[in-house]
XYZ file of C-alpha atoms in Angstrom:
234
model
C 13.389 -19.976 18.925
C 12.616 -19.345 22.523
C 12.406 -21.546 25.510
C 10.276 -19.842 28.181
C 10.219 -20.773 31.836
C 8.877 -19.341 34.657
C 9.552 -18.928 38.670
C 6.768 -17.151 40.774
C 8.027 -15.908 43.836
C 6.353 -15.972 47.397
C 3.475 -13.662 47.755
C 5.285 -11.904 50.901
C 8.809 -10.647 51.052
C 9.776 -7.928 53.352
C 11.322 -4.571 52.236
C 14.387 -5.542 53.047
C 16.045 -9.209 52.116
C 19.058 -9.823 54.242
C 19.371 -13.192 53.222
C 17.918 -13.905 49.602
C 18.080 -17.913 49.877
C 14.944 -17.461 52.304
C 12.853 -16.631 49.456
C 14.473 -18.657 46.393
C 14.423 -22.193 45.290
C 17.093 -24.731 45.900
C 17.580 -24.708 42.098
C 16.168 -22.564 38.981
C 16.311 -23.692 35.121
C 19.039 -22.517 33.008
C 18.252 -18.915 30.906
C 20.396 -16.273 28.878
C 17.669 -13.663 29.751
C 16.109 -13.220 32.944
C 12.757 -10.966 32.757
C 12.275 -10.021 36.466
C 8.379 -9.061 36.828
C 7.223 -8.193 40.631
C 4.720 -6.301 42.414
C 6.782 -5.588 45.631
C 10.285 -3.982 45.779
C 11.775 -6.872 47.740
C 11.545 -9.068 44.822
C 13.808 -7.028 42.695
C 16.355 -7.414 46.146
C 16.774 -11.059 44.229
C 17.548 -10.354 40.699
C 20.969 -10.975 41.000
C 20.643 -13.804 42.700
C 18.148 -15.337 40.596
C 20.542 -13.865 37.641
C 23.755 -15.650 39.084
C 21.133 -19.076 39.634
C 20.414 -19.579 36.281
C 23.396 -18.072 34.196
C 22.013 -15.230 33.233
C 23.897 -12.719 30.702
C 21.222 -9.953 30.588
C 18.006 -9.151 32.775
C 15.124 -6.758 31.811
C 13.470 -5.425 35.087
C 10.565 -3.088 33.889
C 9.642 -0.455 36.078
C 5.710 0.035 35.970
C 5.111 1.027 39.130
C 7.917 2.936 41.481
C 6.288 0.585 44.540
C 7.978 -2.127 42.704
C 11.357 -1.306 41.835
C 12.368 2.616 43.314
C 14.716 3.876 41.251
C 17.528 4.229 44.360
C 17.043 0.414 43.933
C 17.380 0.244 40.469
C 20.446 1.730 40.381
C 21.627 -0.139 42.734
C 20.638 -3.378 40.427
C 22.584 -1.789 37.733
C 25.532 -1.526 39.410
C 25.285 -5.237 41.493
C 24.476 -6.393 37.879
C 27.435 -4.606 35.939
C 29.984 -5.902 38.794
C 28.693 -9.705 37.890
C 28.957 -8.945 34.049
C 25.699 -9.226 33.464
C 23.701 -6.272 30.812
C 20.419 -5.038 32.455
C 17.816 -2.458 31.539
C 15.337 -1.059 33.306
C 12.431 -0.152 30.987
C 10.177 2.782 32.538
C 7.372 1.985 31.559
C 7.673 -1.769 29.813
C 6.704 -0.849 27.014
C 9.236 1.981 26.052
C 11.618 -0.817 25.509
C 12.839 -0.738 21.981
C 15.653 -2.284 20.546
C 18.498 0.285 21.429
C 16.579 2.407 23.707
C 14.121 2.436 26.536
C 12.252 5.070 28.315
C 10.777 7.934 27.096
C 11.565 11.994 26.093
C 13.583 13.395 28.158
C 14.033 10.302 29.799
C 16.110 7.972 26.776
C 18.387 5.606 27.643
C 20.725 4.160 25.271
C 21.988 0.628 25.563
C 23.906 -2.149 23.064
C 22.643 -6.088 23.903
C 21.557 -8.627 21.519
C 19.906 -10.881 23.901
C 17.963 -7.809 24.773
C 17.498 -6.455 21.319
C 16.435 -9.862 19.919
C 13.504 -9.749 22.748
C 12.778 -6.014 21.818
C 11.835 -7.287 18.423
C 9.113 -8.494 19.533
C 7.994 -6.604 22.302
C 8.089 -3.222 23.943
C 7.394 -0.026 22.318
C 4.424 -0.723 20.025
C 5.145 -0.139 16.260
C 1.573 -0.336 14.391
C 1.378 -0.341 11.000
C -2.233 0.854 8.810
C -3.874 0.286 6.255
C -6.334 3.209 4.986
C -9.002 3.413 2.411
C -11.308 6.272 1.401
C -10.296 8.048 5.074
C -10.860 4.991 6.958
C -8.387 2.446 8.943
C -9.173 -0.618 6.714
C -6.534 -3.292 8.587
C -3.455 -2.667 11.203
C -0.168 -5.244 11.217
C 1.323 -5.546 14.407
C 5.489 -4.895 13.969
C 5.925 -4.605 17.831
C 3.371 -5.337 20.775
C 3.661 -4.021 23.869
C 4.426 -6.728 26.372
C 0.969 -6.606 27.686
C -0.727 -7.323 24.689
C -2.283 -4.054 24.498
C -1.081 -2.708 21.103
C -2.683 -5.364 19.575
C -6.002 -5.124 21.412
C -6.203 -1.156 20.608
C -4.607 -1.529 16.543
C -7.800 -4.465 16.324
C -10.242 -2.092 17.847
C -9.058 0.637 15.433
C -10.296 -0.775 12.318
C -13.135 0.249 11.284
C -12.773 3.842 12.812
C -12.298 7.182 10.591
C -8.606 8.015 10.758
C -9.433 12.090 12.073
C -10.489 10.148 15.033
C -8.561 7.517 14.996
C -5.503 9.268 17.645
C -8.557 10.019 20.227
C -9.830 6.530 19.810
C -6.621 4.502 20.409
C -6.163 6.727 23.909
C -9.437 5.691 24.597
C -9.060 2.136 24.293
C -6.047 2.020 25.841
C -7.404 3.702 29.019
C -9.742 0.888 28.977
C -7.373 -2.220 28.755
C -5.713 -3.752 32.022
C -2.647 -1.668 31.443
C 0.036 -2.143 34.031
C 1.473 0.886 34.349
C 0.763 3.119 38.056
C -1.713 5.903 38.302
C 0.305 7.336 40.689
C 2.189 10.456 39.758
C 5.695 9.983 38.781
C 8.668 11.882 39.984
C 11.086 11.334 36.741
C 8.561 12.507 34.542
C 6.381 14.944 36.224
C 3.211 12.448 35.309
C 1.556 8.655 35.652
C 3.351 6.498 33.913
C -0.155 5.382 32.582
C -0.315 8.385 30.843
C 3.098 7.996 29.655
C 2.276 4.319 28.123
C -1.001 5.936 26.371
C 1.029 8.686 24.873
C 3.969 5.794 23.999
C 0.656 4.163 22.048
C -0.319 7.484 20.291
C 3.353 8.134 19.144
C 3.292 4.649 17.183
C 0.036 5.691 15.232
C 0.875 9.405 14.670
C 3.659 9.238 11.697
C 1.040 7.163 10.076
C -2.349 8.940 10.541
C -0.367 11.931 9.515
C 0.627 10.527 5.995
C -3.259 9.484 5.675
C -4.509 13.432 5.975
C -5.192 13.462 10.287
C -4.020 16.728 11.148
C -1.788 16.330 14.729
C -1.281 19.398 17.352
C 1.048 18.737 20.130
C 0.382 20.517 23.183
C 3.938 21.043 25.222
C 5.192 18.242 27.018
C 4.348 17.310 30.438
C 1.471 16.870 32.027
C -0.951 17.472 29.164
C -2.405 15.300 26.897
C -1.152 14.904 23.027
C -4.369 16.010 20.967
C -5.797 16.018 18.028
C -7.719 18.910 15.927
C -7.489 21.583 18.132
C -5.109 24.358 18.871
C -2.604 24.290 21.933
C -3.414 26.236 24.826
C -1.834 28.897 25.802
């Protein structure tokens, strides 16, 4: 069972926190696992002090947009973290978290944490599951959601729809829920890491729609969209 709190931190912080007990409560509730959600990149200055304030023994700090946690200060995190004994992983986007992994090709991390594993159950990469009948998607079972809630609102939408166009659909829908992820181009993978959480969402339906008769073509990786019944350019 889980006990969920929550701490929302002042709407300004500056982009550099000399001295973190400006911005933090005189005391926090007890947690095993801290999941550190901010907009601005001098929140994620107070992770370890938030960590060390509640007794923290692992921390998931999702990066969905580089404004909010750069990756110079994400390593930095890691290594503050490690020193204090404390497991951390740094998701990128959310919802490639799975439970042994996070982040996605070429970008894989490996890690070994059952606090963070037993969350990963639950949430992160979404793992869909079909059911088909006479061609069409007839009912989807949620294994995994993505944090956000949006594999759930796309494998609900998808019922109903033919599975040939059933891969175009769910990229579709998912460009049209509130996802979290930046527009903004990403250095680390050479795209947005919107498009990277829509093609996380297509690579939990493809194994599937593949079984059921959808023929897949991959286009090469990078800055190209995964489609469906057509040949690869080039």
């Amino acid at each position: 069972d889980w006990s969920v709190q929550s701490w929302a931190a002042p709407r300004v912080i500056p982009p550099i926190v000399d001295d973190p007990e400006d911005f933090l409560p005189d005391t926090l509730p007890q947690a095993d696992l801290v999941i550190a959600l901010g907009d601005v990149g001098g929140l994620a200055q107070l992770i370890p002090d938030i960590a060390r304030m509640v007794g923290a023994e692992a921390v998931i700090a999702p990066i969905d947009r580089n404004e909010s946690l750069p990756s110079g200060l994400a390593k930095q995190l890691e290594g503050w973290l490690d020193d204090m004994g404390i497991a951390a992983v740094f998701p990128k986007p959310f919802c490639s978290l799975t439970e042994s992994s996070y982040n996605r090709t070429p970008l894989v991390v490996h890690y070994e944490n059952e606090l963070i594993a037993r969350f990963a159950r639950h949430f992160g990469k979404p793992e869909i599951k079909i059911d088909v009948l006479d061609g069409q998607i007839q009912g989807t079972e949620i294994v995994r959601d993505a944090a956000c809630g949006c594999g759930r609102y796309v494998s609900e939408k998808l019922v109903g729809i033919p599975v040939a166009d059933a891969l175009e659909e769910a990229g579709m829908l998912h460009h049209h829920f509130p996802c979290l992820a930046s527009m903004t181009q990403d250095v680390d993978y050479f795209d947005t890491l919107m498009h990277v959480s829509g093609n996380l969402l297509k690579d939990a339906l493809k194994d599937q729609l593949d079984a059921h008769g959808a023929t897949l073509y991959v286009r090469p990786y990078g800055r190209v969209e995964e489609t469906r019944g057509e040949a690869a350019d080039g």
